[in-house]
């Protein structure tokens, strides 16, 4: 493994420093620098996974919703098509059981992914707390 001084000397001799390096490289500078870059790597992965999970209700609302399909063509209408407001809601006093069940299905298909990506973040938080305490 290359030491801190040999990397510094290589840099000042004009030799190219690699663009992509392993995280182990930063351990030579102490646990704080290593943990920072390790955290950046993990947060990038976690937020990418969370954004993929959040696409499920957006796509579902845009494809299955029909409530706002003929309202307009501005950007605000395109954004509204991706929300739960694009589904016909059921009024409890005037709706039958099928309408209430359909309305509940739309709400659950929007709530469940939010619960899942919240759990992903909580799991990441506890993993990070455990991992960072093991290293320092």
PDB file of C-alpha atoms in Angstrom:
ATOM      1  CA  UNK A   1       0.000   0.000   0.000  1.00  0.00           C
ATOM      2  CA  UNK A   2       1.197   3.444  -0.861  1.00  0.00           C
ATOM      3  CA  UNK A   3       1.937   5.696   2.114  1.00  0.00           C
ATOM      4  CA  UNK A   4       0.874   9.288   2.622  1.00  0.00           C
ATOM      5  CA  UNK A   5       4.384  10.668   1.947  1.00  0.00           C
ATOM      6  CA  UNK A   6       4.878   8.669  -1.247  1.00  0.00           C
ATOM      7  CA  UNK A   7       1.575   9.991  -2.626  1.00  0.00           C
ATOM      8  CA  UNK A   8       2.589  13.536  -1.717  1.00  0.00           C
ATOM      9  CA  UNK A   9       5.977  13.088  -3.403  1.00  0.00           C
ATOM     10  CA  UNK A  10       4.371  11.613  -6.527  1.00  0.00           C
ATOM     11  CA  UNK A  11       2.042  14.618  -6.736  1.00  0.00           C
ATOM     12  CA  UNK A  12       4.892  17.125  -6.521  1.00  0.00           C
ATOM     13  CA  UNK A  13       7.038  15.241  -9.043  1.00  0.00           C
ATOM     14  CA  UNK A  14       4.341  15.813 -11.664  1.00  0.00           C
ATOM     15  CA  UNK A  15       3.199  12.198 -11.898  1.00  0.00           C
ATOM     16  CA  UNK A  16      -0.511  11.751 -12.478  1.00  0.00           C
ATOM     17  CA  UNK A  17      -2.672  11.054  -9.445  1.00  0.00           C
ATOM     18  CA  UNK A  18      -5.495   8.593 -10.166  1.00  0.00           C
ATOM     19  CA  UNK A  19      -8.995  10.039 -10.472  1.00  0.00           C
ATOM     20  CA  UNK A  20     -10.778   7.060  -8.902  1.00  0.00           C
ATOM     21  CA  UNK A  21      -9.219   5.788  -5.727  1.00  0.00           C
ATOM     22  CA  UNK A  22     -10.287   3.291  -3.130  1.00  0.00           C
ATOM     23  CA  UNK A  23     -11.671   4.552   0.162  1.00  0.00           C
ATOM     24  CA  UNK A  24      -8.819   2.807   1.954  1.00  0.00           C
ATOM     25  CA  UNK A  25      -6.597   5.598   0.588  1.00  0.00           C
ATOM     26  CA  UNK A  26      -8.162   8.045   3.053  1.00  0.00           C
ATOM     27  CA  UNK A  27      -7.392   5.935   6.128  1.00  0.00           C
ATOM     28  CA  UNK A  28      -3.856   7.313   6.034  1.00  0.00           C
ATOM     29  CA  UNK A  29      -5.275  10.766   6.874  1.00  0.00           C
ATOM     30  CA  UNK A  30      -7.218   9.606   9.942  1.00  0.00           C
ATOM     31  CA  UNK A  31     -10.675   8.251  10.673  1.00  0.00           C
ATOM     32  CA  UNK A  32     -12.514  11.559  10.135  1.00  0.00           C
ATOM     33  CA  UNK A  33     -11.562  11.951   6.471  1.00  0.00           C
ATOM     34  CA  UNK A  34     -12.204   8.274   5.788  1.00  0.00           C
ATOM     35  CA  UNK A  35     -15.628   8.380   7.488  1.00  0.00           C
ATOM     36  CA  UNK A  36     -16.612  11.519   5.566  1.00  0.00           C
ATOM     37  CA  UNK A  37     -15.984   9.953   2.167  1.00  0.00           C
ATOM     38  CA  UNK A  38     -17.481   6.629   3.253  1.00  0.00           C
ATOM     39  CA  UNK A  39     -20.588   8.529   4.390  1.00  0.00           C
ATOM     40  CA  UNK A  40     -20.811  10.330   1.049  1.00  0.00           C
ATOM     41  CA  UNK A  41     -20.664   7.020  -0.780  1.00  0.00           C
ATOM     42  CA  UNK A  42     -23.368   5.432   1.383  1.00  0.00           C
ATOM     43  CA  UNK A  43     -25.656   8.475   1.316  1.00  0.00           C
ATOM     44  CA  UNK A  44     -25.470   8.557  -2.479  1.00  0.00           C
ATOM     45  CA  UNK A  45     -26.529   4.916  -2.675  1.00  0.00           C
ATOM     46  CA  UNK A  46     -29.304   5.292  -0.087  1.00  0.00           C
ATOM     47  CA  UNK A  47     -30.814   8.390  -1.682  1.00  0.00           C
ATOM     48  CA  UNK A  48     -30.682   6.775  -5.119  1.00  0.00           C
ATOM     49  CA  UNK A  49     -32.630   3.788  -3.754  1.00  0.00           C
ATOM     50  CA  UNK A  50     -35.084   6.125  -2.019  1.00  0.00           C
ATOM     51  CA  UNK A  51     -35.644   8.085  -5.225  1.00  0.00           C
ATOM     52  CA  UNK A  52     -36.377   4.878  -7.120  1.00  0.00           C
ATOM     53  CA  UNK A  53     -38.930   3.898  -4.475  1.00  0.00           C
ATOM     54  CA  UNK A  54     -40.566   7.325  -4.672  1.00  0.00           C
ATOM     55  CA  UNK A  55     -41.032   6.927  -8.430  1.00  0.00           C
ATOM     56  CA  UNK A  56     -43.648   4.192  -7.851  1.00  0.00           C
ATOM     57  CA  UNK A  57     -46.489   6.504  -6.730  1.00  0.00           C
ATOM     58  CA  UNK A  58     -45.512   9.204  -9.219  1.00  0.00           C
ATOM     59  CA  UNK A  59     -45.780   6.820 -12.151  1.00  0.00           C
ATOM     60  CA  UNK A  60     -48.931   5.203 -10.754  1.00  0.00           C
ATOM     61  CA  UNK A  61     -50.685   8.560 -10.296  1.00  0.00           C
ATOM     62  CA  UNK A  62     -49.730   9.752 -13.770  1.00  0.00           C
ATOM     63  CA  UNK A  63     -50.849   6.536 -15.486  1.00  0.00           C
ATOM     64  CA  UNK A  64     -53.899   5.476 -13.460  1.00  0.00           C
ATOM     65  CA  UNK A  65     -55.300   8.879 -12.536  1.00  0.00           C
ATOM     66  CA  UNK A  66     -58.035  10.381 -14.700  1.00  0.00           C
ATOM     67  CA  UNK A  67     -59.348  13.275 -12.610  1.00  0.00           C
ATOM     68  CA  UNK A  68     -57.051  15.969 -14.039  1.00  0.00           C
ATOM     69  CA  UNK A  69     -56.586  14.642 -17.571  1.00  0.00           C
ATOM     70  CA  UNK A  70     -58.624  17.358 -19.284  1.00  0.00           C
ATOM     71  CA  UNK A  71     -57.997  20.370 -17.043  1.00  0.00           C
ATOM     72  CA  UNK A  72     -55.173  22.130 -18.874  1.00  0.00           C
ATOM     73  CA  UNK A  73     -51.747  21.912 -20.435  1.00  0.00           C
ATOM     74  CA  UNK A  74     -49.490  24.134 -18.295  1.00  0.00           C
ATOM     75  CA  UNK A  75     -46.621  22.864 -16.188  1.00  0.00           C
ATOM     76  CA  UNK A  76     -48.778  23.009 -13.039  1.00  0.00           C
ATOM     77  CA  UNK A  77     -51.168  20.475 -14.583  1.00  0.00           C
ATOM     78  CA  UNK A  78     -48.358  18.108 -15.528  1.00  0.00           C
ATOM     79  CA  UNK A  79     -47.084  18.251 -11.952  1.00  0.00           C
ATOM     80  CA  UNK A  80     -50.626  17.756 -10.589  1.00  0.00           C
ATOM     81  CA  UNK A  81     -51.032  14.606 -12.700  1.00  0.00           C
ATOM     82  CA  UNK A  82     -48.335  12.937 -10.587  1.00  0.00           C
ATOM     83  CA  UNK A  83     -50.150  13.561  -7.267  1.00  0.00           C
ATOM     84  CA  UNK A  84     -52.896  11.687  -5.463  1.00  0.00           C
ATOM     85  CA  UNK A  85     -55.229  14.547  -6.449  1.00  0.00           C
ATOM     86  CA  UNK A  86     -55.358  13.030  -9.938  1.00  0.00           C
ATOM     87  CA  UNK A  87     -57.667  10.299  -8.590  1.00  0.00           C
ATOM     88  CA  UNK A  88     -61.376  10.734  -8.033  1.00  0.00           C
ATOM     89  CA  UNK A  89     -61.936  10.878  -4.298  1.00  0.00           C
ATOM     90  CA  UNK A  90     -64.879   9.244  -2.583  1.00  0.00           C
ATOM     91  CA  UNK A  91     -67.175  11.290  -0.381  1.00  0.00           C
ATOM     92  CA  UNK A  92     -68.141   9.098   2.536  1.00  0.00           C
ATOM     93  CA  UNK A  93     -71.800  10.187   2.673  1.00  0.00           C
ATOM     94  CA  UNK A  94     -72.562   9.692  -1.031  1.00  0.00           C
ATOM     95  CA  UNK A  95     -70.164   6.944  -2.117  1.00  0.00           C
ATOM     96  CA  UNK A  96     -70.802   3.236  -2.219  1.00  0.00           C
ATOM     97  CA  UNK A  97     -68.380   0.638  -0.866  1.00  0.00           C
ATOM     98  CA  UNK A  98     -66.640   0.142  -4.236  1.00  0.00           C
ATOM     99  CA  UNK A  99     -65.810   3.859  -4.540  1.00  0.00           C
ATOM    100  CA  UNK A 100     -64.538   3.988  -0.983  1.00  0.00           C
ATOM    101  CA  UNK A 101     -62.354   0.905  -1.555  1.00  0.00           C
ATOM    102  CA  UNK A 102     -60.988   2.393  -4.807  1.00  0.00           C
ATOM    103  CA  UNK A 103     -60.192   5.693  -3.082  1.00  0.00           C
ATOM    104  CA  UNK A 104     -58.470   3.834  -0.243  1.00  0.00           C
ATOM    105  CA  UNK A 105     -56.408   1.831  -2.759  1.00  0.00           C
ATOM    106  CA  UNK A 106     -55.095   5.035  -4.358  1.00  0.00           C
ATOM    107  CA  UNK A 107     -54.183   6.473  -0.970  1.00  0.00           C
ATOM    108  CA  UNK A 108     -52.417   3.289   0.138  1.00  0.00           C
ATOM    109  CA  UNK A 109     -50.428   3.054  -3.110  1.00  0.00           C
ATOM    110  CA  UNK A 110     -49.150   6.537  -2.319  1.00  0.00           C
ATOM    111  CA  UNK A 111     -48.522   5.979   1.397  1.00  0.00           C
ATOM    112  CA  UNK A 112     -46.770   2.594   1.350  1.00  0.00           C
ATOM    113  CA  UNK A 113     -43.711   3.733  -0.697  1.00  0.00           C
ATOM    114  CA  UNK A 114     -43.323   6.734   1.636  1.00  0.00           C
ATOM    115  CA  UNK A 115     -43.282   4.377   4.619  1.00  0.00           C
ATOM    116  CA  UNK A 116     -40.791   2.085   2.882  1.00  0.00           C
ATOM    117  CA  UNK A 117     -38.279   4.798   1.994  1.00  0.00           C
ATOM    118  CA  UNK A 118     -38.603   6.271   5.475  1.00  0.00           C
ATOM    119  CA  UNK A 119     -37.701   2.846   6.874  1.00  0.00           C
ATOM    120  CA  UNK A 120     -34.773   2.615   4.454  1.00  0.00           C
ATOM    121  CA  UNK A 121     -33.457   5.910   5.791  1.00  0.00           C
ATOM    122  CA  UNK A 122     -33.929   4.868   9.450  1.00  0.00           C
ATOM    123  CA  UNK A 123     -32.095   1.591   8.787  1.00  0.00           C
ATOM    124  CA  UNK A 124     -29.304   3.550   7.102  1.00  0.00           C
ATOM    125  CA  UNK A 125     -29.099   5.893  10.097  1.00  0.00           C
ATOM    126  CA  UNK A 126     -28.717   3.030  12.572  1.00  0.00           C
ATOM    127  CA  UNK A 127     -26.216   1.257  10.325  1.00  0.00           C
ATOM    128  CA  UNK A 128     -24.159   4.437  10.038  1.00  0.00           C
ATOM    129  CA  UNK A 129     -24.204   4.985  13.796  1.00  0.00           C
ATOM    130  CA  UNK A 130     -23.022   1.434  14.383  1.00  0.00           C
ATOM    131  CA  UNK A 131     -20.367   1.520  11.625  1.00  0.00           C
ATOM    132  CA  UNK A 132     -18.892   4.898  12.570  1.00  0.00           C
ATOM    133  CA  UNK A 133     -18.601   3.891  16.226  1.00  0.00           C
ATOM    134  CA  UNK A 134     -16.735   0.728  15.219  1.00  0.00           C
ATOM    135  CA  UNK A 135     -14.167   2.680  13.190  1.00  0.00           C
ATOM    136  CA  UNK A 136     -13.438   5.490  15.643  1.00  0.00           C
TER     137      UNK A 136
END
